[in-house]
PDB file of C-alpha atoms and ligand atoms in Angstrom:
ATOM      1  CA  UNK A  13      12.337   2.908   9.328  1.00  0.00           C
ATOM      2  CA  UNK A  14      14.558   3.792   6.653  1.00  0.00           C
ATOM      3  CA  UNK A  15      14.414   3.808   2.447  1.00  0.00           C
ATOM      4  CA  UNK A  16      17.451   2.505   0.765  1.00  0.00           C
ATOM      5  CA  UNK A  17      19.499   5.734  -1.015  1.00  0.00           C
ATOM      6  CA  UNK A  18      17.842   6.825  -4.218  1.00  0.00           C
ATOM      7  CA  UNK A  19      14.667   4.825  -3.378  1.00  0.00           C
ATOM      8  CA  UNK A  20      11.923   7.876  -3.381  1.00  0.00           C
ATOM      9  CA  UNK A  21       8.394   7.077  -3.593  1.00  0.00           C
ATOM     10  CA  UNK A  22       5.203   4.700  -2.809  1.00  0.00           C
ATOM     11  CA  UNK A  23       5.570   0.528  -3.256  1.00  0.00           C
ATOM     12  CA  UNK A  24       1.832  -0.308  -4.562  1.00  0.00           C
ATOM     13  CA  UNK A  25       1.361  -4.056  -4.410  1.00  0.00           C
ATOM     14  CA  UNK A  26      -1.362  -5.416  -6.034  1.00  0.00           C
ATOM     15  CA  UNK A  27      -2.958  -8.130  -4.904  1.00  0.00           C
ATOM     16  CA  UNK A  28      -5.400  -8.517  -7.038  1.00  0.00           C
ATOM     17  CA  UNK A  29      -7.505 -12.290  -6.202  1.00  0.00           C
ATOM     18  CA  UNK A  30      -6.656 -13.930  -3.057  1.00  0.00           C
ATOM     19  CA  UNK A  31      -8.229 -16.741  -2.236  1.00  0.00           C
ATOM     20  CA  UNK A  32     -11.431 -16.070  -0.103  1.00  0.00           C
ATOM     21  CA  UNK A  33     -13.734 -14.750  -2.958  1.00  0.00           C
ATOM     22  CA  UNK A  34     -15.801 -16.881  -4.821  1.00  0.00           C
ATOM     23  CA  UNK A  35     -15.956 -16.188  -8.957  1.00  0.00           C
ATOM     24  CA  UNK A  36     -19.574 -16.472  -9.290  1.00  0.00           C
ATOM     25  CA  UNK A  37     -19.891 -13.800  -6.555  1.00  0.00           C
ATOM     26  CA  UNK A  38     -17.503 -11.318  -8.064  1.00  0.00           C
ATOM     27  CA  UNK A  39     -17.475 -11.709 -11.292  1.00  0.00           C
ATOM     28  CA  UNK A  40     -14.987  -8.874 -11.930  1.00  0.00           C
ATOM     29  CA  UNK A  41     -12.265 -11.019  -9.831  1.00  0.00           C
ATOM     30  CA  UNK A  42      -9.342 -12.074 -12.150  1.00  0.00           C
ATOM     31  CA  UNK A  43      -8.666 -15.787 -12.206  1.00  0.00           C
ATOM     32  CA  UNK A  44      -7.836 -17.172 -15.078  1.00  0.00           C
ATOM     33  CA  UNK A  45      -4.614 -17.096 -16.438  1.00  0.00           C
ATOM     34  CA  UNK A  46      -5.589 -14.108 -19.345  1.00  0.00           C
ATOM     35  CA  UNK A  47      -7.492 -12.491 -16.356  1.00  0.00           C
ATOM     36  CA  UNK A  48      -4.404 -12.248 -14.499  1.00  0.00           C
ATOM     37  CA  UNK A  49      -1.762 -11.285 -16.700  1.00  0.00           C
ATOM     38  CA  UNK A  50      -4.962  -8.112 -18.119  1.00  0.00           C
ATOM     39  CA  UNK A  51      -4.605  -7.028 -14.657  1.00  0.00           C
ATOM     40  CA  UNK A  52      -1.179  -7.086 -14.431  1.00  0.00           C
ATOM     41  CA  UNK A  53      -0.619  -5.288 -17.127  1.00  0.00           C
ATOM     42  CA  UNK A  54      -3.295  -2.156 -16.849  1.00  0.00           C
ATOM     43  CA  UNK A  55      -2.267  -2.289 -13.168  1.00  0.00           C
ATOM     44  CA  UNK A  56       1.195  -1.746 -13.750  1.00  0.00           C
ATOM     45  CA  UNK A  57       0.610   0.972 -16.084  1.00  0.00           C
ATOM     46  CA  UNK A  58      -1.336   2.967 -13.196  1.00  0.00           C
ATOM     47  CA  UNK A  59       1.494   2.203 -10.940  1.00  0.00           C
ATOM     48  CA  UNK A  60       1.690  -1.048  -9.262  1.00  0.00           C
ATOM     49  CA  UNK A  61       5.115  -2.921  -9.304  1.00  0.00           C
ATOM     50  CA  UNK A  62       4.482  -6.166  -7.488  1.00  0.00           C
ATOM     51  CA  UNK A  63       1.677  -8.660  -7.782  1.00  0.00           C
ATOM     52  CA  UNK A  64       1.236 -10.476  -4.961  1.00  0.00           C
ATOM     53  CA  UNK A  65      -0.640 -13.638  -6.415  1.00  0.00           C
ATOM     54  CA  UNK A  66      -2.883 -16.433  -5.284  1.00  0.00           C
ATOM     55  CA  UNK A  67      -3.371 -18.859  -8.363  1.00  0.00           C
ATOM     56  CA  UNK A  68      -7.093 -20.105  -9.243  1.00  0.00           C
ATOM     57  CA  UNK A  69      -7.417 -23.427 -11.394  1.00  0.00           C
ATOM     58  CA  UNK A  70      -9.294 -23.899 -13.734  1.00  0.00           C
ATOM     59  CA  UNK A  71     -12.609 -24.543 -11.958  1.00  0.00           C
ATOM     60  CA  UNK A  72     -11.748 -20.802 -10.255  1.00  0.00           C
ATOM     61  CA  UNK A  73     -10.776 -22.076  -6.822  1.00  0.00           C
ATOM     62  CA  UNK A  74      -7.899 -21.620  -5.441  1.00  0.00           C
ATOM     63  CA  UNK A  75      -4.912 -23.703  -6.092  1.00  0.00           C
ATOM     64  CA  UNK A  76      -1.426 -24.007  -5.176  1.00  0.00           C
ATOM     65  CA  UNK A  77      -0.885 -26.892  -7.862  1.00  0.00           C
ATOM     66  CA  UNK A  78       3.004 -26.585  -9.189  1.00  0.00           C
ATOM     67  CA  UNK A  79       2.095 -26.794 -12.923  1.00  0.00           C
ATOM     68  CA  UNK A  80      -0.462 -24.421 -12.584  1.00  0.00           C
ATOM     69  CA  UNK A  81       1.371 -21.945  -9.918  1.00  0.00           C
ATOM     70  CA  UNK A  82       4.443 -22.349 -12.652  1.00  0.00           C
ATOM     71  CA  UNK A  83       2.373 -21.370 -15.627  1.00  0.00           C
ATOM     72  CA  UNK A  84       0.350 -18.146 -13.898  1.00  0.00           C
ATOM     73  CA  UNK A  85       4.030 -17.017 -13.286  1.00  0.00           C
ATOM     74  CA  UNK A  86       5.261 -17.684 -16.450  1.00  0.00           C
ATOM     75  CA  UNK A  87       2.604 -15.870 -18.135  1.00  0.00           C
ATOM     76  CA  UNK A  88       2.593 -12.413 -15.824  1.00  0.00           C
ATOM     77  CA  UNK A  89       6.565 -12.911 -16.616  1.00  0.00           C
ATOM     78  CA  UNK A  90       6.172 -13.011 -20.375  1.00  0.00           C
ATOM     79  CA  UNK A  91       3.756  -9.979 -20.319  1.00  0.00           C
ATOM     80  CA  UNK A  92       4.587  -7.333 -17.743  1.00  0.00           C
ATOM     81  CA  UNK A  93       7.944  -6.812 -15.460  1.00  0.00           C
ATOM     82  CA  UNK A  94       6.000  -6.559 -12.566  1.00  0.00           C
ATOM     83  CA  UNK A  95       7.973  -7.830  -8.900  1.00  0.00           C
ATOM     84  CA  UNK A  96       6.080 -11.495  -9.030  1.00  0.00           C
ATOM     85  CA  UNK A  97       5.665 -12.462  -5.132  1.00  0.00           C
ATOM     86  CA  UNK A  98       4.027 -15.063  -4.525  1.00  0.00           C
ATOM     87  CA  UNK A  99       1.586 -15.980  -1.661  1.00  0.00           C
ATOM     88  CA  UNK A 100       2.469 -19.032   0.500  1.00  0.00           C
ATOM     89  CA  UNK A 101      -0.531 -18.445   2.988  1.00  0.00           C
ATOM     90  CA  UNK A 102      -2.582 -19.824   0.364  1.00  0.00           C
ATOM     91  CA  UNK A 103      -6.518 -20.569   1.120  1.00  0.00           C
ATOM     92  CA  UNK A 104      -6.665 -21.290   5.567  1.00  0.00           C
ATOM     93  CA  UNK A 105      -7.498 -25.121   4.415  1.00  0.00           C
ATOM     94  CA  UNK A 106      -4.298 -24.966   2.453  1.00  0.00           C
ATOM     95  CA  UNK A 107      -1.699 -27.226   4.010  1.00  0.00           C
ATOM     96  CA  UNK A 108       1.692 -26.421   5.280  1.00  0.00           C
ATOM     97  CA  UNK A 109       3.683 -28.561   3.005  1.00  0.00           C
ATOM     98  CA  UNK A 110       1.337 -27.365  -0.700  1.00  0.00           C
ATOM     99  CA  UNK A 111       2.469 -23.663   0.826  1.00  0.00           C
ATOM    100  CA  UNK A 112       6.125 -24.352   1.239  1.00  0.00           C
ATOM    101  CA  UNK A 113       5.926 -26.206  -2.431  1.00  0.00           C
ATOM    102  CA  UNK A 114       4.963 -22.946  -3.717  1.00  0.00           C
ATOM    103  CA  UNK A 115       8.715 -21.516  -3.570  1.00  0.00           C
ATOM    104  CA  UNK A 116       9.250 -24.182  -5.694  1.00  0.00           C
ATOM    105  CA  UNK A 117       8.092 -22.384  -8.862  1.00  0.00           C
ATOM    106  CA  UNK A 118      11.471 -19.473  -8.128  1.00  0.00           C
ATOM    107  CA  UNK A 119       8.957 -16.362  -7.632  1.00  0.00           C
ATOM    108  CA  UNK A 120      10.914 -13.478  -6.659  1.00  0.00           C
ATOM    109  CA  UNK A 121       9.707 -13.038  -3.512  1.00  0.00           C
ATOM    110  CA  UNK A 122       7.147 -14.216  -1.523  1.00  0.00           C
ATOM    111  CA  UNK A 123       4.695 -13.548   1.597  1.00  0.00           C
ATOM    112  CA  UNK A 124       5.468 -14.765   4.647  1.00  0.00           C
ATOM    113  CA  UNK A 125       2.778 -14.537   7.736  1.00  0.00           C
ATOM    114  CA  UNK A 126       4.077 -14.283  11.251  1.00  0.00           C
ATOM    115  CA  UNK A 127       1.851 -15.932  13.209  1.00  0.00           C
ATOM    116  CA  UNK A 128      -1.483 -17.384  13.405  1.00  0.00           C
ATOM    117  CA  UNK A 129      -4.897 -15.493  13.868  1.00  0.00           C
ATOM    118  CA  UNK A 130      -8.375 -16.057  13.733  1.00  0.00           C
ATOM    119  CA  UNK A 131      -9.838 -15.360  10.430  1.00  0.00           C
ATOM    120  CA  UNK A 132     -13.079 -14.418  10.210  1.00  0.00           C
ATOM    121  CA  UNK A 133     -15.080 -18.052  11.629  1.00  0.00           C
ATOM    122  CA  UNK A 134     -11.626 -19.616  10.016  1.00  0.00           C
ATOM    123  CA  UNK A 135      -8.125 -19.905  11.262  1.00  0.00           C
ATOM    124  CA  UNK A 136      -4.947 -19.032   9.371  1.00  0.00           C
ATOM    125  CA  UNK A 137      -2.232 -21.434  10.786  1.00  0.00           C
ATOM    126  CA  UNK A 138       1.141 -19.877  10.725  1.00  0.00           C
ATOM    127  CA  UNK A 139       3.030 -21.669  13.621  1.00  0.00           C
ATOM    128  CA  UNK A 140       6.473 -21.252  14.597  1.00  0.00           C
ATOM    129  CA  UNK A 141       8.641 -23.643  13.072  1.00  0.00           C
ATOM    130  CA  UNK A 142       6.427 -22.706   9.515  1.00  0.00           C
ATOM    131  CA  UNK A 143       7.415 -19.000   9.718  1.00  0.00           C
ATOM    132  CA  UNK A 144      11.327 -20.565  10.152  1.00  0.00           C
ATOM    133  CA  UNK A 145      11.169 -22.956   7.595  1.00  0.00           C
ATOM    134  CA  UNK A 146       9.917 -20.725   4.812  1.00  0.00           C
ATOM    135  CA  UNK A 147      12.152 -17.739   6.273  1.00  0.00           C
ATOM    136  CA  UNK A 148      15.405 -20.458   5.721  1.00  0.00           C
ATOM    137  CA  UNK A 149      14.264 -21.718   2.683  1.00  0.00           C
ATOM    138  CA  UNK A 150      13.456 -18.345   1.036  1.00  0.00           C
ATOM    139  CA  UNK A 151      16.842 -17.419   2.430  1.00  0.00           C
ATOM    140  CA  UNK A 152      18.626 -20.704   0.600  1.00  0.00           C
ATOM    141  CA  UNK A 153      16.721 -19.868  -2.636  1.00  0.00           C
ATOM    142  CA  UNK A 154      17.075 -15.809  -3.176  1.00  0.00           C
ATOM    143  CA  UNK A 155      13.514 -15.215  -2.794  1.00  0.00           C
ATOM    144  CA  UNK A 156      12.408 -12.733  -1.029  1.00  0.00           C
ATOM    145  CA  UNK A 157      10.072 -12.297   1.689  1.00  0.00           C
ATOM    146  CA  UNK A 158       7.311  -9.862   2.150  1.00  0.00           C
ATOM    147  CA  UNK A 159       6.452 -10.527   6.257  1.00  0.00           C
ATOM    148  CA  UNK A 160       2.568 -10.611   6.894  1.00  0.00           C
ATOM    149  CA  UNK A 161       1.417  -9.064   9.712  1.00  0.00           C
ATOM    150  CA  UNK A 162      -1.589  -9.137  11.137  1.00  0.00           C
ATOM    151  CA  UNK A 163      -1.511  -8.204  14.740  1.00  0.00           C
ATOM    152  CA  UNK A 164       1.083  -6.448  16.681  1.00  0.00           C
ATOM    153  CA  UNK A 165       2.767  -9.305  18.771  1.00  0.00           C
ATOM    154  CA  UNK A 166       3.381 -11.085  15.248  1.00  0.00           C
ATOM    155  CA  UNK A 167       6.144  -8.153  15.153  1.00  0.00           C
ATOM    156  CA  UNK A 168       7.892  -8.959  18.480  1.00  0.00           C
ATOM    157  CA  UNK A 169       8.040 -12.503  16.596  1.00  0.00           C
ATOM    158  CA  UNK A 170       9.696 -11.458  13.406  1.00  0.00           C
ATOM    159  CA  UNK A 171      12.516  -9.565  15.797  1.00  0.00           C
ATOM    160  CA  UNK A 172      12.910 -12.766  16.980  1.00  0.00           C
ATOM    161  CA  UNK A 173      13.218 -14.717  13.557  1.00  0.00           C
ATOM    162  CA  UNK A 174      15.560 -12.116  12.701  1.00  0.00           C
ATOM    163  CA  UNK A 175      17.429 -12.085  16.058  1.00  0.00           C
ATOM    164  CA  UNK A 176      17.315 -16.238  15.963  1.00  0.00           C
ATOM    165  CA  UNK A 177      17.826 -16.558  12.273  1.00  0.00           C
ATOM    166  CA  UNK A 178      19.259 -13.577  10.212  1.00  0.00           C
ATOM    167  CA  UNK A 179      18.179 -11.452   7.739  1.00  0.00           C
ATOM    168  CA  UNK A 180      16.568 -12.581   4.639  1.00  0.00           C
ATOM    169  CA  UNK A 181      17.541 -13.148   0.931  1.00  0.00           C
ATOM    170  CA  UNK A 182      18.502  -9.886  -0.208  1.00  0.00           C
ATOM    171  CA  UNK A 183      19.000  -8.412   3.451  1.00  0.00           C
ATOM    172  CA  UNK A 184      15.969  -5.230   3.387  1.00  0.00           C
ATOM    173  CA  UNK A 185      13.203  -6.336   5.503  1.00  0.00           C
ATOM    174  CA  UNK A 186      10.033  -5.161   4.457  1.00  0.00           C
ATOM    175  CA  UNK A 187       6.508  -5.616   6.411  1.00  0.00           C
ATOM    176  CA  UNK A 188       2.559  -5.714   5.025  1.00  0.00           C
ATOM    177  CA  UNK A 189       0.793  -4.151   7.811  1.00  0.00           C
ATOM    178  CA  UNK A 190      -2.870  -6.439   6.949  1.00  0.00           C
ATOM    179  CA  UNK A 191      -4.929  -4.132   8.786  1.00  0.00           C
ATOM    180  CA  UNK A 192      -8.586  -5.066   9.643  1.00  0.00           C
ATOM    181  CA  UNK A 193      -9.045  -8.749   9.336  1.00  0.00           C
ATOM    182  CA  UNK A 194     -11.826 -10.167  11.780  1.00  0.00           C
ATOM    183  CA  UNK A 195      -9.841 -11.950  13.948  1.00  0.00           C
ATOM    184  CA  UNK A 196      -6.620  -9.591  13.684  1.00  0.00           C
ATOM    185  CA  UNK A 197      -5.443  -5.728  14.599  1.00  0.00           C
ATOM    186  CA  UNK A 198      -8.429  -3.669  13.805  1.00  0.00           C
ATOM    187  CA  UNK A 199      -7.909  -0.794  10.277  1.00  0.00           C
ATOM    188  CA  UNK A 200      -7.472   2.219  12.136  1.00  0.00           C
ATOM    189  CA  UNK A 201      -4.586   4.766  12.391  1.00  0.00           C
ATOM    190  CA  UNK A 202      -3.683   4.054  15.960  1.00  0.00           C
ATOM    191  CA  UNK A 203      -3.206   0.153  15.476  1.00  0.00           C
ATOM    192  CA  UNK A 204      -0.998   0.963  12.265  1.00  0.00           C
ATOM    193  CA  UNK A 205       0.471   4.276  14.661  1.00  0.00           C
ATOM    194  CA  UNK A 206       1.114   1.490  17.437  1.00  0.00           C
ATOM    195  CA  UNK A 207       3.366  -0.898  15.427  1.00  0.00           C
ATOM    196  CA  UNK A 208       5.689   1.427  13.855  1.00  0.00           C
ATOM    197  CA  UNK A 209       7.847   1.344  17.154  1.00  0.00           C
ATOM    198  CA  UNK A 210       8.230  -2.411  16.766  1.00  0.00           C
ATOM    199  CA  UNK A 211       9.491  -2.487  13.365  1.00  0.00           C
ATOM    200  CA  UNK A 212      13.007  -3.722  13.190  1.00  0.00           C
ATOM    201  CA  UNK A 213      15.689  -1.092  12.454  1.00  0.00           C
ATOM    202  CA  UNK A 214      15.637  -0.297   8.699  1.00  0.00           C
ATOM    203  CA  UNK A 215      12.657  -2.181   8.033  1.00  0.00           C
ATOM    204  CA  UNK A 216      10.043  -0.197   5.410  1.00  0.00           C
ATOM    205  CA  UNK A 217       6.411  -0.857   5.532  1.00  0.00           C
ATOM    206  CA  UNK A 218       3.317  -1.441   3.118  1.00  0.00           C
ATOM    207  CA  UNK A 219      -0.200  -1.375   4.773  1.00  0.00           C
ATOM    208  CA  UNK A 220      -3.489  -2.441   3.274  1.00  0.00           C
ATOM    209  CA  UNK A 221      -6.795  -2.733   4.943  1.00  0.00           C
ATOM    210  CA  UNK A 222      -9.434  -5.197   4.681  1.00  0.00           C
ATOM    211  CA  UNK A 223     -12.914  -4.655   3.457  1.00  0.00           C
ATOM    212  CA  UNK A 224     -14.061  -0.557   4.500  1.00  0.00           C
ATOM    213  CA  UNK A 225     -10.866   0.009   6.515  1.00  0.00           C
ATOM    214  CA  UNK A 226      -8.775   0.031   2.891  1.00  0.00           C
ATOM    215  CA  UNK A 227      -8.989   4.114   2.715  1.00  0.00           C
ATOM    216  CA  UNK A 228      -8.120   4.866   6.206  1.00  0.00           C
ATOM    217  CA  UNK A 229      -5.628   2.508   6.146  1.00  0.00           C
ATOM    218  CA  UNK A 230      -3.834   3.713   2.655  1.00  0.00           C
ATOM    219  CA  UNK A 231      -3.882   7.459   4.093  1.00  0.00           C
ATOM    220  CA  UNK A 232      -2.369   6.704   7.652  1.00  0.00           C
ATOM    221  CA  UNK A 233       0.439   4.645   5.542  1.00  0.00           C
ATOM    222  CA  UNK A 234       1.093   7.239   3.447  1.00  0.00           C
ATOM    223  CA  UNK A 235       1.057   9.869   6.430  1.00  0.00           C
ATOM    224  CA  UNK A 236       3.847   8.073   8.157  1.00  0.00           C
ATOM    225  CA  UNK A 237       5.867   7.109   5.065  1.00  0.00           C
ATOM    226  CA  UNK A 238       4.703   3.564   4.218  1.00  0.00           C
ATOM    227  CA  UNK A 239       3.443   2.144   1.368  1.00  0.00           C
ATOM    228  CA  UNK A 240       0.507   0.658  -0.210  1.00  0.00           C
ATOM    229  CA  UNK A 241      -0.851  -2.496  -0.934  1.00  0.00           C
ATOM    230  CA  UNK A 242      -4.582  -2.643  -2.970  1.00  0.00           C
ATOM    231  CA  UNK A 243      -6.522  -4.945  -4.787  1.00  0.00           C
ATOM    232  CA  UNK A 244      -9.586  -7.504  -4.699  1.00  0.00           C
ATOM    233  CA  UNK A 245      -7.564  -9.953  -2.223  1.00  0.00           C
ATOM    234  CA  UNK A 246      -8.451  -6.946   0.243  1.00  0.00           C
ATOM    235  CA  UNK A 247     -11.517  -4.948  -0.885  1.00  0.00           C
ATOM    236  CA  UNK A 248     -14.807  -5.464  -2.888  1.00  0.00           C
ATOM    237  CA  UNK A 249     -16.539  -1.996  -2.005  1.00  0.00           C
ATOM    238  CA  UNK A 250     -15.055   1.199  -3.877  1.00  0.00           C
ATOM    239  CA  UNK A 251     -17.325   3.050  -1.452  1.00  0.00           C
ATOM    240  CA  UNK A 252     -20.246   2.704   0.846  1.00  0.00           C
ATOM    241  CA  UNK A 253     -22.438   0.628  -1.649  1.00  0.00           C
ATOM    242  CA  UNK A 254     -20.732   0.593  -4.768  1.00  0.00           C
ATOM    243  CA  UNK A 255     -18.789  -2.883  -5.815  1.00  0.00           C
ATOM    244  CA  UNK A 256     -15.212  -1.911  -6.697  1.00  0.00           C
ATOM    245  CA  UNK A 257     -15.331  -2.273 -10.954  1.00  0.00           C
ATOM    246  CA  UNK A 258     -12.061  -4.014 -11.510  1.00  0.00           C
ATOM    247  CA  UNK A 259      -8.514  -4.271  -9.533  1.00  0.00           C
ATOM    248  CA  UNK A 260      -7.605  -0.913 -11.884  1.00  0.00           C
ATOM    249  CA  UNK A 261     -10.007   1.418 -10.125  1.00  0.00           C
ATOM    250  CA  UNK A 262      -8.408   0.560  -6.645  1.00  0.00           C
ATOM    251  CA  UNK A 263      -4.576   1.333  -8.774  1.00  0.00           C
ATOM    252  CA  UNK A 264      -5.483   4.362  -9.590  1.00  0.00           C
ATOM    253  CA  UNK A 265      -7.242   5.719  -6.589  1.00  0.00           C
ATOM    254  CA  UNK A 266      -4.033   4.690  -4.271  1.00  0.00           C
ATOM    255  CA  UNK A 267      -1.520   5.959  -7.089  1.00  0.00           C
ATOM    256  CA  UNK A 268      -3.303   9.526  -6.840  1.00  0.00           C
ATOM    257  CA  UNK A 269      -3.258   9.902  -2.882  1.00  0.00           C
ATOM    258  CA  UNK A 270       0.585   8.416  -3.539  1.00  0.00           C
ATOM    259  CA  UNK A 271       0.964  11.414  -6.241  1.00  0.00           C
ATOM    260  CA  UNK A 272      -1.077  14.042  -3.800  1.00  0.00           C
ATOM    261  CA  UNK A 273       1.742  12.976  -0.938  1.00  0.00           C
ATOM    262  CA  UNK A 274       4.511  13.701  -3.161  1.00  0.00           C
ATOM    263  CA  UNK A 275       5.257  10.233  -3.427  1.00  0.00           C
ATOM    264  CA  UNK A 276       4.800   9.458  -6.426  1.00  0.00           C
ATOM    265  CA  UNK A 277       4.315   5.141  -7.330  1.00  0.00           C
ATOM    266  CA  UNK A 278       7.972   3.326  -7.334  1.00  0.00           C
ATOM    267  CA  UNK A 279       8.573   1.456 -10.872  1.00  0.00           C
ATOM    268  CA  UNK A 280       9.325  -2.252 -10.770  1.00  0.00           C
ATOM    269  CA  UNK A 281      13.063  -1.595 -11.275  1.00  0.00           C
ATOM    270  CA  UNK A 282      13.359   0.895  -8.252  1.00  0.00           C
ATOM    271  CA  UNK A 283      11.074  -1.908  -6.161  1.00  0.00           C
ATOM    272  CA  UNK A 284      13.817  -4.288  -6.828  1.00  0.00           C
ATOM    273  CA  UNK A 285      16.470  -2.287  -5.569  1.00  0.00           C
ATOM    274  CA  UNK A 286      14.354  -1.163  -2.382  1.00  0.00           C
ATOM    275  CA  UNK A 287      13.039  -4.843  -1.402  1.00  0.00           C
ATOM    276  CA  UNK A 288      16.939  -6.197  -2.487  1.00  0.00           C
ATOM    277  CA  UNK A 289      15.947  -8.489  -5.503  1.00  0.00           C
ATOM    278  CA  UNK A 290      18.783  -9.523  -7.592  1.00  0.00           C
ATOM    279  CA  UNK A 291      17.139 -12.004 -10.323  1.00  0.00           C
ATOM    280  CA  UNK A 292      17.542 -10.709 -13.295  1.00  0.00           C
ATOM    281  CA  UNK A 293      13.898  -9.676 -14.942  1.00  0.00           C
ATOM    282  CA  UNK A 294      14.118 -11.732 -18.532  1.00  0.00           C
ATOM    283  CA  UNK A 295      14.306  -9.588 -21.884  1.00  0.00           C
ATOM    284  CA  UNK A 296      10.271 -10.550 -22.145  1.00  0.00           C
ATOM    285  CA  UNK A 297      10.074  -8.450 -18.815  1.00  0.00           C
ATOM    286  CA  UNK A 298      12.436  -5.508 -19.597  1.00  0.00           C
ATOM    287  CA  UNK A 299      10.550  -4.870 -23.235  1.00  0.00           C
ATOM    288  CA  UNK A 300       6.947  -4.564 -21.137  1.00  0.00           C
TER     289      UNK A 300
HETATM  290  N1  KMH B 404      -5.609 -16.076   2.256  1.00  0.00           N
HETATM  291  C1  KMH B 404      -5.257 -15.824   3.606  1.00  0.00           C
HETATM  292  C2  KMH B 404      -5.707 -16.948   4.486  1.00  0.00           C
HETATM  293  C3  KMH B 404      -0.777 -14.413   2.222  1.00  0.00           C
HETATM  294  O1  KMH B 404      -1.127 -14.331   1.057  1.00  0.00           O
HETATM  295  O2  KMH B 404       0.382 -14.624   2.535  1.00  0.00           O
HETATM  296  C4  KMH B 404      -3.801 -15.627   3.770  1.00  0.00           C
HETATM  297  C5  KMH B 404      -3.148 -14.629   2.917  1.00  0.00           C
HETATM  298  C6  KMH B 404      -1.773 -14.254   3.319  1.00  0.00           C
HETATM  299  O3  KMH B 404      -3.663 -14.135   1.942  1.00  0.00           O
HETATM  300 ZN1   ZN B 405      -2.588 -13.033   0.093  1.00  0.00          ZN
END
């Protein structure tokens, strides 16, 4: 695992919505478009530098409608200069042609999951030739991918997309360890110990974990170097009973631990130069 020269410090993603919780049962969850682009913006001031995002419509479910996926990044764009990456593993009913549409609306970068797994009662479908066809396009269109992975063999299969394929736009390859989904590697420090040997050469790594594995999981990333990735997507308890308050409190809490390691949270300028994105952030962005 390496850090590109002059790249010092802690990647925190936020991935604030996702597309498994229900509005009306976390009310706190940001989904419409002023929701988002609040979060953005009070997240990035406590440190986060890429918003991973899963659009809602206007009814609060999740949508990966063009106009609407067009206008949520449009808006974060105009108000923060937050890394905008967006999801194409969508909602598991979310079909694969709606996720590859998604690249459509020029994030730059976007997830990428390497294989399928049970989730929960569900299944997330990620077959082969999906993971190759949004690896190729991303590669055609400068976006960049963040590779999801949820279990260990998933990173024997990115060696081979990389082996098979080449690198990706922007030519860093960095992996989101998504620790402690039923149905996928379990949130513990020996599952995220285990993979680190299977990460390709040069490769950097986020981890987040799912549901009451998200503080183990931030402090065995940040033991072995790797960065963070927080938000609602991931975790509605702040603790053992208490509802996390808003996508802020869970900013804050991993941009202290990433301050207590010495590592202090990356800026969105020094996350483009460590994940390799060229587009040029608009004046709007560079004024936020
Ligand atoms: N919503 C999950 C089924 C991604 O964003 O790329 C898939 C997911 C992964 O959240
Ligand atoms: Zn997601």
């Amino acid at each position: 695992m390496s850090t590109p020269v002059g790249v010092q410090g802690t990647l925190l993603t936020l991935a604030p919505t996702g597309a498994e919780s229900a509005k009306v049962d976390v009310p706190a969850l940001p989904v419409t478009v002023d929701e988002v682009v609040a979060t953005a913006r009070d997240c990035r001031a406590l440190g986060a530098a890429v918003l991973h995002l899963h659009v809602r419509g206007t009814d609060t479910r999740p949508t990966l409608d063009l106009p609407r996926v067009r206008e949520v990044v449009a808006a974060v764009r105009e108000s923060t200069d937050l890394v905008v990456q967006l999801s194409t593993g969508g909602a598991v009913t979310d079909p694969a042609e709606a996720r590859l549409a998604v690249l459509d609306a020029e994030p730059d970068a976007a997830s990428l999951s390497l294989g399928t797994v049970n989730f929960g009662r569900d299944v997330f479908y990620n077959p082969w030739d999906l993971i190759v066809e949004l690896h190729t396009q991303m590669q055609q269109r400068g976006i960049v991918p963040e590779y999801e992975v949820f279990d260990l063999g998933q990173l024997a299969t990115l060696s081979r997309l990389l082996d098979r394929h080449g690198p990706p736009a922007g030519g860093h390859v960095h992996v989101d360890l998504v620790m402690g989904v039923p149905g996928g590697m379990p949130g513990t420090t020996a599952a995220l110990a285990a993979c680190l040997p299977f990460l390709p050469p040069g490769a950097t790594f986020a981890a987040t974990g799912v549901g009451r594995t998200s503080l183990p999981v931030m402090l065995a990333a940040l033991s072995a170097g790797g960065h963070l990735r927080v938000g609602m997507e991931d975790t509605l308890t702040y603790a053992p009973g208490e509802p996390v308050r808003d996508n802020a409190q869970l900013v804050a809490r991993a941009a202290g631990l990433a301050r207590i390691a010495q590592r202090p949270p990356l800026t969105p300028t020094e996350a483009r130069q460590l994940l390799g994105i060229t587009r040029v952030p608009t004046t709007a962005e560079v004024s936020r």
